Amino acid sequence: ANLERDPNGYLTYCPCMGRFGNQADHFLGSLAFAKGLNRTLILPPWVEYRKGEMRSRQVPFNTYFDVEPLKDYHRVILMSDFMWHLADDVWPESERVSFCYMERKSLQQDKNDPDQPNCHAKDGNPFGPFWDTYNIEFVKSEFYGPLHFDVHHSTMATKWQSKYPAESWPVLAFTGAPASFPVQLENRELQKHMQWSAKYRDAARDFIRKVLPRGAFVGIHLRNGIDWVRACEHVKDSQHLFASPQCLGYKNERGALYPELCMQTKESIVRQLKRTIKNVRQTQPNNEIKSVFVASDANHMIGELNVALSRMGISVHRLPEDDPYLDLAILGQSNHFIGNCISSYSAFVKRERDSHGFPSYFWSFPKEKDR
Ligand code: GFB
C-alpha cells in the first residue's frame, strides 16, 4: 500500500486497562479525542488475556470491527499499516516518546537511574507485550499534565495543539488510553461507527438462523463470575461502579447505586425474564418470543431457565464454545435484551442496540418498588 502521511499527525495508545468492555469505552473516547486534536487515530489491537498465559495477546482491531465505517467520523489507520508503511518516515526510532500524565513508578525500580522520572510505558503486562507487538521502544517520556482529554467542554483541544504541534510532535503515543472510563456521555453515540466484521456478522446471523427456533428471541447477559461477585462488594461504598451511569445517569439523576443492580438472585432473574416475555406477548402479539439466548462469563443457568420457561413454550440456548465477541454480536441482534447496569460488557450491547433503535432493559432496574 502506498499510504500518504497525515501532516496533522497521529495518535497511538495502549488499551492497557481492563478487558473488552473497558477497552471499548476507552476506544470511543480516544476516537473523539483524536478528532478533537485533528490527528489520525492509530487503531490499536485489542488486548486479550488467556488463562495460564503470562503475556497478553494483541488481536488486530479489524478482526472484530470494520475499519471503513469509522472513517465516516474521523481519519483512522490500522496500527500494523502505520508501523509497516509510515513509521520509518513519520516516527523514526530515535523520536519515539511515550506520553503519560505524570511519572509512573517502575515495578522494578531502575538501579542505574533511580531518580529519573519516566512513564515506564512498557513496564509489566499488558504494557510490554503491547508495544513489543510492533517492536516499539521508547527513548524518552513526556508528562502532559495538567492537560486532559475532555475535548467537549473546554478549549482543551487547542491547548494540546499549541503545546504539541504536529510539526514537532508527529506522533503522540499514550501509555494508557487518552479517554475516561466509563465512556463520556457525549461519546456514546460514536458506537454507531463500530460495525462488526463480516466474520462476526455472519457467525451471529448463522447462529440465529440455524440454532434458534424461528421467531423472536430475548438476549440476556448474565455477569456472575467470581471476579464480578468481588467487584460487586464495592457497591456499598460507591456512587458509581464501572458502567452504572448508563442506568443511574452520570450525576445519579436516576438514583443511587444498590446491590441488586450488580448481582441478582436466580429467582429475580427468572421472574424478570418471565415478566418481560409476557409483556412482549401482550404488546407485540405478532412477533412472539420463541427462545432465550444466554451470554455469560460463568453460569448460564441453562437448566434453571429451561425448567422455568418450558411451560411458556420457550427454549434456552447458548454458544457451544465460549466466545465473548460472538456473544456480543448475537446480543446486539436480539429482539429484546436484558443486561447488567454495572457491566461495561453489557454497556457495549446497549449502545449498539441504541444505535439501531432496538429495545434494551436491565436486571433489577428500575428498583422493584419504583416500577
Ligand atoms: O468486558 P469487561 O471489561 O466487562 O470484562 P465488565 C469482562 C470480561 O469477561 C469480558 C468476559 O471482556 C469477557 O471476556 N465476559 C463477560 C463474558 N461477560 C461475558 C459473556 O456474556 N460471555 C462471554 N463469553 N464472556 C468488569 C470490568 O467487567 O469487571 C472491570 O469493567 C473489572 O475492569 C470487573 O475487571 C471485575 O465491565 O463486565
mmCIF file of C-alpha atoms and ligand atoms in Angstrom:
data_model
loop_
_atom_site.group_PDB
_atom_site.id
_atom_site.type_symbol
_atom_site.label_atom_id
_atom_site.label_comp_id
_atom_site.label_asym_id
_atom_site.label_seq_id
_atom_site.Cartn_x
_atom_site.Cartn_y
_atom_site.Cartn_z
ATOM 1 C CA ALA A 1 0.000 0.000 0.000
ATOM 2 C CA ASN A 2 1.198 3.478 -0.796
ATOM 3 C CA LEU A 3 -0.030 5.337 2.239
ATOM 4 C CA GLU A 4 0.187 9.073 2.452
ATOM 5 C CA ARG A 5 1.472 10.796 5.515
ATOM 6 C CA ASP A 6 -1.033 12.879 7.503
ATOM 7 C CA PRO A 7 0.545 16.310 8.065
ATOM 8 C CA ASN A 8 -1.750 16.790 11.080
ATOM 9 C CA GLY A 9 -0.069 13.961 12.922
ATOM 10 C CA TYR A 10 -1.105 10.735 14.624
ATOM 11 C CA LEU A 11 -2.247 9.452 17.969
ATOM 12 C CA THR A 12 -1.486 6.000 19.313
ATOM 13 C CA TYR A 13 -2.221 4.391 22.686
ATOM 14 C CA CYS A 14 -2.198 1.111 24.538
ATOM 15 C CA PRO A 15 -5.650 -0.199 25.594
ATOM 16 C CA CYS A 16 -3.915 -1.289 28.734
ATOM 17 C CA MET A 17 -6.838 -1.183 31.171
ATOM 18 C CA GLY A 18 -9.417 -3.913 31.614
ATOM 19 C CA ARG A 19 -10.915 -6.367 29.198
ATOM 20 C CA PHE A 20 -13.081 -5.790 26.170
ATOM 21 C CA GLY A 21 -15.872 -3.671 27.665
ATOM 22 C CA ASN A 22 -13.381 -1.303 29.268
ATOM 23 C CA GLN A 23 -11.289 -1.147 26.120
ATOM 24 C CA ALA A 24 -14.348 -0.350 24.011
ATOM 25 C CA ASP A 25 -15.320 2.528 26.322
ATOM 26 C CA HIS A 26 -11.764 3.816 26.058
ATOM 27 C CA PHE A 27 -11.755 3.391 22.313
ATOM 28 C CA LEU A 28 -14.774 5.662 21.832
ATOM 29 C CA GLY A 29 -13.167 8.346 23.985
ATOM 30 C CA SER A 30 -9.841 8.047 22.166
ATOM 31 C CA LEU A 31 -11.608 8.341 18.834
ATOM 32 C CA ALA A 32 -13.318 11.569 19.937
ATOM 33 C CA PHE A 33 -10.033 12.857 21.350
ATOM 34 C CA ALA A 34 -8.162 12.162 18.091
ATOM 35 C CA LYS A 35 -10.858 14.016 16.195
ATOM 36 C CA GLY A 36 -10.711 16.904 18.654
ATOM 37 C CA LEU A 37 -6.948 17.175 18.072
ATOM 38 C CA ASN A 38 -7.423 16.572 14.326
ATOM 39 C CA ARG A 39 -4.883 13.739 14.365
ATOM 40 C CA THR A 40 -5.276 10.392 12.644
ATOM 41 C CA LEU A 41 -6.127 7.720 15.230
ATOM 42 C CA ILE A 42 -3.931 4.643 15.027
ATOM 43 C CA LEU A 43 -6.296 1.721 15.666
ATOM 44 C CA PRO A 44 -4.720 -0.391 18.388
ATOM 45 C CA PRO A 45 -5.125 -4.145 18.525
ATOM 46 C CA TRP A 46 -7.458 -5.432 21.241
ATOM 47 C CA VAL A 47 -5.627 -6.733 24.287
ATOM 48 C CA GLU A 48 -6.732 -10.170 25.418
ATOM 49 C CA TYR A 49 -5.871 -12.324 28.376
ATOM 50 C CA ARG A 50 -5.924 -16.104 28.304
ATOM 51 C CA LYS A 51 -5.897 -18.354 31.323
ATOM 52 C CA GLY A 52 -2.408 -19.597 32.113
ATOM 53 C CA GLU A 53 -0.637 -17.150 29.797
ATOM 54 C CA MET A 54 1.803 -14.621 31.234
ATOM 55 C CA ARG A 55 1.653 -12.206 28.330
ATOM 56 C CA SER A 56 -1.393 -10.576 26.820
ATOM 57 C CA ARG A 57 -2.309 -11.302 23.232
ATOM 58 C CA GLN A 58 -2.834 -8.485 20.770
ATOM 59 C CA VAL A 59 -5.627 -9.105 18.270
ATOM 60 C CA PRO A 60 -5.810 -6.807 15.227
ATOM 61 C CA PHE A 61 -8.552 -4.213 15.505
ATOM 62 C CA ASN A 62 -10.228 -5.354 12.290
ATOM 63 C CA THR A 63 -10.598 -8.955 13.442
ATOM 64 C CA TYR A 64 -13.755 -7.761 15.182
ATOM 65 C CA PHE A 65 -14.673 -4.425 13.608
ATOM 66 C CA ASP A 66 -14.578 -2.932 10.141
ATOM 67 C CA VAL A 67 -12.268 -0.001 9.590
ATOM 68 C CA GLU A 68 -14.242 1.785 6.860
ATOM 69 C CA PRO A 69 -17.324 2.863 8.915
ATOM 70 C CA LEU A 70 -15.023 4.603 11.400
ATOM 71 C CA LYS A 71 -13.802 6.835 8.593
ATOM 72 C CA ASP A 72 -17.268 8.371 8.317
ATOM 73 C CA TYR A 73 -16.405 10.005 11.610
ATOM 74 C CA HIS A 74 -12.646 10.545 11.516
ATOM 75 C CA ARG A 75 -9.337 9.510 9.942
ATOM 76 C CA VAL A 76 -8.046 6.182 11.280
ATOM 77 C CA ILE A 77 -5.337 3.708 10.292
ATOM 78 C CA LEU A 78 -4.625 0.161 11.494
ATOM 79 C CA MET A 79 -1.591 0.046 13.754
ATOM 80 C CA SER A 80 0.070 -2.574 11.544
ATOM 81 C CA ASP A 81 -0.377 -0.375 8.440
ATOM 82 C CA PHE A 82 1.049 2.594 10.250
ATOM 83 C CA MET A 83 4.029 0.653 11.570
ATOM 84 C CA TRP A 84 4.845 -1.113 8.284
ATOM 85 C CA HIS A 85 4.286 1.730 5.870
ATOM 86 C CA LEU A 86 4.669 5.028 7.695
ATOM 87 C CA ALA A 87 6.581 4.685 10.950
ATOM 88 C CA ASP A 88 10.094 4.738 9.441
ATOM 89 C CA ASP A 89 9.313 8.074 7.897
ATOM 90 C CA VAL A 90 6.895 9.654 10.396
ATOM 91 C CA TRP A 91 8.139 8.154 13.647
ATOM 92 C CA PRO A 92 11.815 7.179 13.480
ATOM 93 C CA GLU A 93 13.095 5.048 16.346
ATOM 94 C CA SER A 94 15.091 7.924 17.829
ATOM 95 C CA GLU A 95 11.948 10.025 18.235
ATOM 96 C CA ARG A 96 9.618 7.598 19.988
ATOM 97 C CA VAL A 97 8.442 9.384 23.103
ATOM 98 C CA SER A 98 5.849 7.937 25.475
ATOM 99 C CA PHE A 99 3.221 10.207 26.988
ATOM 100 C CA CYS A 100 1.783 9.894 30.461
ATOM 101 C CA TYR A 101 0.025 12.357 32.766
ATOM 102 C CA MET A 102 2.781 12.228 35.374
ATOM 103 C CA GLU A 103 5.639 9.985 36.354
ATOM 104 C CA ARG A 104 4.733 6.293 36.639
ATOM 105 C CA LYS A 105 6.839 4.318 39.077
ATOM 106 C CA SER A 106 8.594 1.291 37.708
ATOM 107 C CA LEU A 107 7.765 -2.155 39.036
ATOM 108 C CA GLN A 108 11.454 -2.992 39.080
ATOM 109 C CA GLN A 109 12.994 0.257 40.316
ATOM 110 C CA ASP A 110 15.798 1.133 37.911
ATOM 111 C CA LYS A 111 19.017 0.762 39.909
ATOM 112 C CA ASN A 112 21.171 2.682 37.433
ATOM 113 C CA ASP A 113 18.851 5.584 37.141
ATOM 114 C CA PRO A 114 16.643 5.705 40.223
ATOM 115 C CA ASP A 115 15.512 9.303 40.159
ATOM 116 C CA GLN A 116 14.811 9.912 36.503
ATOM 117 C CA PRO A 117 11.045 10.389 36.136
ATOM 118 C CA ASN A 118 9.699 8.106 33.425
ATOM 119 C CA CYS A 119 6.427 6.763 32.004
ATOM 120 C CA HIS A 120 7.765 3.199 32.099
ATOM 121 C CA ALA A 121 5.395 2.648 29.218
ATOM 122 C CA LYS A 122 6.494 -0.942 28.668
ATOM 123 C CA ASP A 123 6.612 -1.997 32.287
ATOM 124 C CA GLY A 124 4.589 -5.086 33.110
ATOM 125 C CA ASN A 125 1.742 -6.823 31.300
ATOM 126 C CA PRO A 126 -0.004 -5.826 29.032
ATOM 127 C CA PHE A 127 2.227 -2.732 28.575
ATOM 128 C CA GLY A 128 5.376 -4.520 27.395
ATOM 129 C CA PRO A 129 3.726 -7.150 25.175
ATOM 130 C CA PHE A 130 1.536 -4.481 23.565
ATOM 131 C CA TRP A 131 4.354 -2.268 22.237
ATOM 132 C CA ASP A 132 6.558 -5.304 21.598
ATOM 133 C CA THR A 133 3.973 -6.497 19.078
ATOM 134 C CA TYR A 134 5.300 -3.760 16.795
ATOM 135 C CA ASN A 135 8.865 -3.667 18.141
ATOM 136 C CA ILE A 136 8.368 -0.247 19.649
ATOM 137 C CA GLU A 137 10.902 1.058 22.165
ATOM 138 C CA PHE A 138 10.631 4.480 23.757
ATOM 139 C CA VAL A 139 13.638 6.756 24.083
ATOM 140 C CA LYS A 140 12.027 9.362 26.325
ATOM 141 C CA SER A 141 8.969 10.218 28.415
ATOM 142 C CA GLU A 142 6.765 13.267 28.266
ATOM 143 C CA PHE A 143 4.441 14.290 31.097
ATOM 144 C CA TYR A 144 1.413 16.089 29.744
ATOM 145 C CA GLY A 145 -0.339 17.015 32.994
ATOM 146 C CA PRO A 146 -2.420 19.106 33.659
ATOM 147 C CA LEU A 147 -3.851 18.692 30.155
ATOM 148 C CA HIS A 148 -6.731 16.199 29.929
ATOM 149 C CA PHE A 149 -8.992 14.528 27.385
ATOM 150 C CA ASP A 150 -12.373 16.205 27.593
ATOM 151 C CA VAL A 151 -12.498 17.967 24.230
ATOM 152 C CA HIS A 152 -16.242 18.639 24.521
ATOM 153 C CA HIS A 153 -16.343 21.142 27.357
ATOM 154 C CA SER A 154 -13.321 23.388 27.077
ATOM 155 C CA THR A 155 -10.579 24.674 24.848
ATOM 156 C CA MET A 156 -8.645 21.539 25.691
ATOM 157 C CA ALA A 157 -8.005 20.586 22.057
ATOM 158 C CA THR A 158 -6.382 23.948 21.320
ATOM 159 C CA LYS A 159 -4.185 23.573 24.379
ATOM 160 C CA TRP A 160 -2.933 20.194 23.164
ATOM 161 C CA GLN A 161 -2.337 21.566 19.703
ATOM 162 C CA SER A 162 -0.320 24.521 20.886
ATOM 163 C CA LYS A 163 1.730 22.516 23.361
ATOM 164 C CA TYR A 164 2.294 19.603 20.961
ATOM 165 C CA PRO A 165 2.079 20.847 17.371
ATOM 166 C CA ALA A 166 2.182 18.130 14.704
ATOM 167 C CA GLU A 167 5.322 19.527 13.067
ATOM 168 C CA SER A 168 7.431 18.828 16.118
ATOM 169 C CA TRP A 169 5.290 16.030 17.599
ATOM 170 C CA PRO A 170 4.084 13.959 14.620
ATOM 171 C CA VAL A 171 3.003 11.062 16.893
ATOM 172 C CA LEU A 172 1.540 11.273 20.393
ATOM 173 C CA ALA A 173 1.971 7.837 21.975
ATOM 174 C CA PHE A 174 -0.065 7.369 25.145
ATOM 175 C CA THR A 175 0.862 4.869 27.841
ATOM 176 C CA GLY A 176 -2.854 4.327 28.515
ATOM 177 C CA ALA A 177 -5.980 5.359 26.623
ATOM 178 C CA PRO A 178 -6.496 9.124 26.309
ATOM 179 C CA ALA A 179 -10.075 8.694 27.477
ATOM 180 C CA SER A 180 -12.255 8.294 30.515
ATOM 181 C CA PHE A 181 -13.896 5.180 31.918
ATOM 182 C CA PRO A 182 -16.788 4.837 31.750
ATOM 183 C CA VAL A 183 -17.215 6.425 28.353
ATOM 184 C CA GLN A 184 -18.135 10.105 28.413
ATOM 185 C CA LEU A 185 -21.822 10.720 27.707
ATOM 186 C CA GLU A 186 -21.071 12.730 24.554
ATOM 187 C CA ASN A 187 -19.057 9.864 23.063
ATOM 188 C CA ARG A 188 -21.575 7.060 23.481
ATOM 189 C CA GLU A 189 -23.141 7.694 20.096
ATOM 190 C CA LEU A 190 -19.811 7.048 18.341
ATOM 191 C CA GLN A 191 -20.702 3.398 18.838
ATOM 192 C CA LYS A 192 -22.598 3.522 15.547
ATOM 193 C CA HIS A 193 -19.255 3.612 13.747
ATOM 194 C CA MET A 194 -18.175 0.324 15.347
ATOM 195 C CA GLN A 195 -19.572 -2.257 12.991
ATOM 196 C CA TRP A 196 -18.848 -5.941 13.328
ATOM 197 C CA SER A 197 -16.520 -7.502 10.794
ATOM 198 C CA ALA A 198 -18.076 -9.809 8.200
ATOM 199 C CA LYS A 199 -16.828 -12.830 10.133
ATOM 200 C CA TYR A 200 -18.792 -11.891 13.263
ATOM 201 C CA ARG A 201 -21.825 -10.541 11.414
ATOM 202 C CA ASP A 202 -22.103 -13.815 9.520
ATOM 203 C CA ALA A 203 -21.438 -16.005 12.543
ATOM 204 C CA ALA A 204 -24.140 -14.191 14.545
ATOM 205 C CA ARG A 205 -26.632 -14.435 11.694
ATOM 206 C CA ASP A 206 -25.891 -18.151 11.164
ATOM 207 C CA PHE A 207 -26.342 -18.945 14.846
ATOM 208 C CA ILE A 208 -29.642 -17.077 14.961
ATOM 209 C CA ARG A 209 -30.906 -18.785 11.783
ATOM 210 C CA LYS A 210 -29.624 -22.285 12.367
ATOM 211 C CA VAL A 211 -29.717 -22.811 16.105
ATOM 212 C CA LEU A 212 -32.521 -20.640 17.450
ATOM 213 C CA PRO A 213 -36.125 -21.566 16.647
ATOM 214 C CA ARG A 214 -37.950 -19.322 14.178
ATOM 215 C CA GLY A 215 -39.420 -16.280 15.857
ATOM 216 C CA ALA A 216 -38.270 -13.527 18.141
ATOM 217 C CA PHE A 217 -35.717 -14.090 20.903
ATOM 218 C CA VAL A 218 -34.589 -12.369 24.059
ATOM 219 C CA GLY A 219 -30.836 -11.964 24.566
ATOM 220 C CA ILE A 220 -29.695 -11.867 28.178
ATOM 221 C CA HIS A 221 -26.326 -11.102 29.720
ATOM 222 C CA LEU A 222 -25.567 -12.864 32.992
ATOM 223 C CA ARG A 223 -22.402 -11.438 34.545
ATOM 224 C CA ASN A 224 -21.828 -13.698 37.534
ATOM 225 C CA GLY A 225 -18.214 -14.963 37.689
ATOM 226 C CA ILE A 226 -16.155 -14.771 40.849
ATOM 227 C CA ASP A 227 -14.407 -11.557 39.756
ATOM 228 C CA TRP A 228 -17.834 -9.994 39.465
ATOM 229 C CA VAL A 229 -19.002 -11.175 42.868
ATOM 230 C CA ARG A 230 -15.920 -9.496 44.338
ATOM 231 C CA ALA A 231 -16.354 -6.315 42.286
ATOM 232 C CA CYS A 232 -19.963 -6.031 43.469
ATOM 233 C CA GLU A 233 -18.763 -5.685 47.054
ATOM 234 C CA HIS A 234 -17.767 -2.131 46.120
ATOM 235 C CA VAL A 235 -21.400 -1.172 45.559
ATOM 236 C CA LYS A 236 -21.850 -0.242 49.185
ATOM 237 C CA ASP A 237 -19.126 2.401 49.216
ATOM 238 C CA SER A 238 -19.565 3.953 45.768
ATOM 239 C CA GLN A 239 -21.741 6.447 43.936
ATOM 240 C CA HIS A 240 -20.905 4.715 40.696
ATOM 241 C CA LEU A 241 -19.353 1.429 39.724
ATOM 242 C CA PHE A 242 -17.975 0.748 36.229
ATOM 243 C CA ALA A 243 -20.796 1.293 33.718
ATOM 244 C CA SER A 244 -23.518 2.194 36.231
ATOM 245 C CA PRO A 245 -24.037 5.727 34.786
ATOM 246 C CA GLN A 246 -25.754 4.068 31.820
ATOM 247 C CA CYS A 247 -28.641 3.343 34.200
ATOM 248 C CA LEU A 248 -28.313 5.838 37.040
ATOM 249 C CA GLY A 249 -27.170 8.809 34.976
ATOM 250 C CA TYR A 250 -23.712 10.357 35.124
ATOM 251 C CA LYS A 251 -24.764 12.511 38.054
ATOM 252 C CA ASN A 252 -27.011 9.902 39.665
ATOM 253 C CA GLU A 253 -30.044 11.729 38.213
ATOM 254 C CA ARG A 254 -31.874 8.405 38.172
ATOM 255 C CA GLY A 255 -30.911 7.244 41.631
ATOM 256 C CA ALA A 256 -28.197 5.797 43.830
ATOM 257 C CA LEU A 257 -26.387 2.513 43.451
ATOM 258 C CA TYR A 258 -27.883 -0.607 45.118
ATOM 259 C CA PRO A 259 -26.616 -4.199 45.348
ATOM 260 C CA GLU A 260 -29.226 -5.901 43.126
ATOM 261 C CA LEU A 261 -28.096 -3.759 40.219
ATOM 262 C CA CYS A 262 -24.776 -5.580 40.290
ATOM 263 C CA MET A 263 -25.760 -9.082 41.406
ATOM 264 C CA GLN A 264 -29.223 -10.584 41.130
ATOM 265 C CA THR A 265 -30.697 -13.712 42.665
ATOM 266 C CA LYS A 266 -31.656 -16.554 40.340
ATOM 267 C CA GLU A 267 -35.265 -16.076 41.412
ATOM 268 C CA SER A 268 -35.337 -12.429 40.425
ATOM 269 C CA ILE A 269 -33.710 -13.194 37.073
ATOM 270 C CA VAL A 270 -36.340 -15.823 36.294
ATOM 271 C CA ARG A 271 -39.130 -13.509 37.467
ATOM 272 C CA GLN A 272 -37.978 -10.554 35.376
ATOM 273 C CA LEU A 273 -37.399 -12.693 32.305
ATOM 274 C CA LYS A 274 -40.891 -14.220 32.520
ATOM 275 C CA ARG A 275 -42.431 -10.812 33.050
ATOM 276 C CA THR A 276 -40.566 -9.357 30.073
ATOM 277 C CA ILE A 277 -41.716 -12.191 27.815
ATOM 278 C CA LYS A 278 -45.332 -11.841 28.984
ATOM 279 C CA ASN A 279 -45.270 -8.091 28.409
ATOM 280 C CA VAL A 280 -43.975 -8.546 24.890
ATOM 281 C CA ARG A 281 -46.589 -11.225 24.184
ATOM 282 C CA GLN A 282 -49.302 -8.794 25.191
ATOM 283 C CA THR A 283 -47.988 -5.721 23.448
ATOM 284 C CA GLN A 284 -46.498 -7.320 20.312
ATOM 285 C CA PRO A 285 -48.615 -10.432 19.609
ATOM 286 C CA ASN A 286 -47.335 -10.657 16.031
ATOM 287 C CA ASN A 287 -43.721 -11.176 16.926
ATOM 288 C CA GLU A 288 -43.890 -13.883 19.530
ATOM 289 C CA ILE A 289 -40.784 -14.699 21.563
ATOM 290 C CA LYS A 290 -39.756 -18.310 20.991
ATOM 291 C CA SER A 291 -36.396 -18.520 22.686
ATOM 292 C CA VAL A 292 -33.840 -17.004 25.018
ATOM 293 C CA PHE A 293 -30.152 -16.623 24.189
ATOM 294 C CA VAL A 294 -27.872 -16.540 27.227
ATOM 295 C CA ALA A 295 -24.427 -14.937 27.245
ATOM 296 C CA SER A 296 -22.397 -15.325 30.415
ATOM 297 C CA ASP A 297 -18.854 -15.289 31.714
ATOM 298 C CA ALA A 298 -19.626 -18.060 34.215
ATOM 299 C CA ASN A 299 -23.076 -19.519 34.955
ATOM 300 C CA HIS A 300 -25.518 -19.559 32.038
ATOM 301 C CA MET A 301 -28.341 -21.025 34.201
ATOM 302 C CA ILE A 302 -29.461 -23.087 31.198
ATOM 303 C CA GLY A 303 -31.056 -25.802 33.329
ATOM 304 C CA GLU A 304 -32.981 -23.466 35.630
ATOM 305 C CA LEU A 305 -34.136 -21.276 32.776
ATOM 306 C CA ASN A 306 -35.301 -24.198 30.642
ATOM 307 C CA VAL A 307 -37.332 -25.559 33.547
ATOM 308 C CA ALA A 308 -38.820 -22.142 34.264
ATOM 309 C CA LEU A 309 -39.695 -21.286 30.660
ATOM 310 C CA SER A 310 -40.646 -24.594 29.037
ATOM 311 C CA ARG A 311 -44.300 -24.168 30.032
ATOM 312 C CA MET A 312 -44.323 -20.937 28.062
ATOM 313 C CA GLY A 313 -43.023 -22.849 25.046
ATOM 314 C CA ILE A 314 -39.641 -21.197 25.176
ATOM 315 C CA SER A 315 -36.256 -22.853 24.711
ATOM 316 C CA VAL A 316 -32.996 -21.564 26.152
ATOM 317 C CA HIS A 317 -29.707 -21.514 24.233
ATOM 318 C CA ARG A 318 -26.046 -20.610 24.497
ATOM 319 C CA LEU A 319 -22.948 -20.861 22.315
ATOM 320 C CA PRO A 320 -21.378 -24.325 22.300
ATOM 321 C CA GLU A 321 -17.985 -22.716 22.955
ATOM 322 C CA ASP A 322 -17.031 -19.606 24.890
ATOM 323 C CA ASP A 323 -16.693 -16.628 22.547
ATOM 324 C CA PRO A 324 -17.133 -13.194 24.160
ATOM 325 C CA TYR A 325 -17.251 -11.442 20.797
ATOM 326 C CA LEU A 326 -19.811 -13.704 19.180
ATOM 327 C CA ASP A 327 -21.919 -13.449 22.355
ATOM 328 C CA LEU A 328 -21.840 -9.656 21.949
ATOM 329 C CA ALA A 329 -22.681 -9.754 18.253
ATOM 330 C CA ILE A 330 -25.701 -12.012 18.914
ATOM 331 C CA LEU A 331 -26.919 -9.924 21.867
ATOM 332 C CA GLY A 332 -26.749 -6.917 19.555
ATOM 333 C CA GLN A 333 -29.157 -8.622 17.148
ATOM 334 C CA SER A 334 -31.704 -9.958 19.635
ATOM 335 C CA ASN A 335 -35.283 -8.662 19.540
ATOM 336 C CA HIS A 336 -35.082 -7.794 23.222
ATOM 337 C CA PHE A 337 -32.109 -7.502 25.532
ATOM 338 C CA ILE A 338 -31.661 -7.586 29.284
ATOM 339 C CA GLY A 339 -28.231 -6.572 30.549
ATOM 340 C CA ASN A 340 -26.358 -5.649 33.704
ATOM 341 C CA CYS A 341 -26.234 -1.924 34.571
ATOM 342 C CA ILE A 342 -22.779 -2.157 36.099
ATOM 343 C CA SER A 343 -21.070 -4.148 33.365
ATOM 344 C CA SER A 344 -19.230 -2.365 30.563
ATOM 345 C CA TYR A 345 -19.698 -5.554 28.527
ATOM 346 C CA SER A 346 -23.477 -5.055 28.773
ATOM 347 C CA ALA A 347 -22.942 -1.370 28.043
ATOM 348 C CA PHE A 348 -21.398 -2.214 24.691
ATOM 349 C CA VAL A 349 -24.530 -4.136 23.717
ATOM 350 C CA LYS A 350 -26.810 -1.359 24.961
ATOM 351 C CA ARG A 351 -25.012 1.307 22.912
ATOM 352 C CA GLU A 352 -25.013 -0.830 19.789
ATOM 353 C CA ARG A 353 -28.734 -1.510 20.166
ATOM 354 C CA ASP A 354 -29.459 2.168 20.803
ATOM 355 C CA SER A 355 -27.724 2.957 17.524
ATOM 356 C CA HIS A 356 -30.194 0.626 15.747
ATOM 357 C CA GLY A 357 -33.215 1.685 17.769
ATOM 358 C CA PHE A 358 -33.542 -1.783 19.369
ATOM 359 C CA PRO A 359 -35.008 -2.004 22.895
ATOM 360 C CA SER A 360 -32.907 -2.851 25.954
ATOM 361 C CA TYR A 361 -33.672 -3.423 29.632
ATOM 362 C CA PHE A 362 -31.555 -4.036 32.722
ATOM 363 C CA TRP A 363 -31.683 -6.527 35.584
ATOM 364 C CA SER A 364 -33.385 -5.101 38.687
ATOM 365 C CA PHE A 365 -33.660 -1.643 37.167
ATOM 366 C CA PRO A 366 -35.616 0.443 37.902
ATOM 367 C CA LYS A 367 -35.740 -0.655 41.526
ATOM 368 C CA GLU A 368 -38.554 -3.159 42.128
ATOM 369 C CA LYS A 369 -40.605 -0.809 44.315
ATOM 370 C CA ASP A 370 -40.344 2.024 41.745
ATOM 371 C CA ARG A 371 -41.724 0.026 38.809
HETATM 372 O O1 GFB B 1 -15.605 -6.647 29.175
HETATM 373 P P1 GFB B 1 -15.306 -6.287 30.564
HETATM 374 O O2 GFB B 1 -14.376 -5.173 30.790
HETATM 375 O O3 GFB B 1 -16.715 -6.027 31.231
HETATM 376 O O4 GFB B 1 -14.688 -7.555 31.255
HETATM 377 P P2 GFB B 1 -17.217 -5.724 32.720
HETATM 378 C C1 GFB B 1 -15.449 -8.716 31.398
HETATM 379 C C2 GFB B 1 -14.901 -9.848 30.514
HETATM 380 O O5 GFB B 1 -15.494 -11.069 30.963
HETATM 381 C C3 GFB B 1 -15.316 -9.726 29.043
HETATM 382 C C4 GFB B 1 -15.897 -11.866 29.888
HETATM 383 O O6 GFB B 1 -14.450 -8.952 28.264
HETATM 384 C C5 GFB B 1 -15.348 -11.183 28.623
HETATM 385 O O7 GFB B 1 -14.067 -11.658 28.364
HETATM 386 N N1 GFB B 1 -17.357 -11.868 29.804
HETATM 387 C C6 GFB B 1 -18.241 -11.103 30.483
HETATM 388 C C7 GFB B 1 -18.061 -12.674 29.000
HETATM 389 N N2 GFB B 1 -19.499 -11.404 30.114
HETATM 390 C C8 GFB B 1 -19.415 -12.369 29.181
HETATM 391 C C9 GFB B 1 -20.385 -13.083 28.425
HETATM 392 O O8 GFB B 1 -21.592 -12.884 28.498
HETATM 393 N N3 GFB B 1 -19.904 -14.005 27.542
HETATM 394 C C10 GFB B 1 -18.578 -14.266 27.409
HETATM 395 N N4 GFB B 1 -18.206 -15.198 26.522
HETATM 396 N N5 GFB B 1 -17.633 -13.615 28.120
HETATM 397 C C11 GFB B 1 -15.583 -5.521 34.761
HETATM 398 C C12 GFB B 1 -14.533 -4.521 34.357
HETATM 399 O O9 GFB B 1 -16.020 -6.203 33.631
HETATM 400 O O10 GFB B 1 -15.148 -6.492 35.640
HETATM 401 C C13 GFB B 1 -13.671 -4.071 35.468
HETATM 402 O O11 GFB B 1 -15.182 -3.353 33.927
HETATM 403 C C14 GFB B 1 -13.320 -5.180 36.460
HETATM 404 O O12 GFB B 1 -12.477 -3.530 34.926
HETATM 405 C C15 GFB B 1 -14.551 -6.004 36.808
HETATM 406 O O13 GFB B 1 -12.324 -6.023 35.913
HETATM 407 C C16 GFB B 1 -14.270 -7.144 37.754
HETATM 408 O O14 GFB B 1 -17.431 -4.272 32.912
HETATM 409 O O15 GFB B 1 -18.370 -6.633 32.937
#
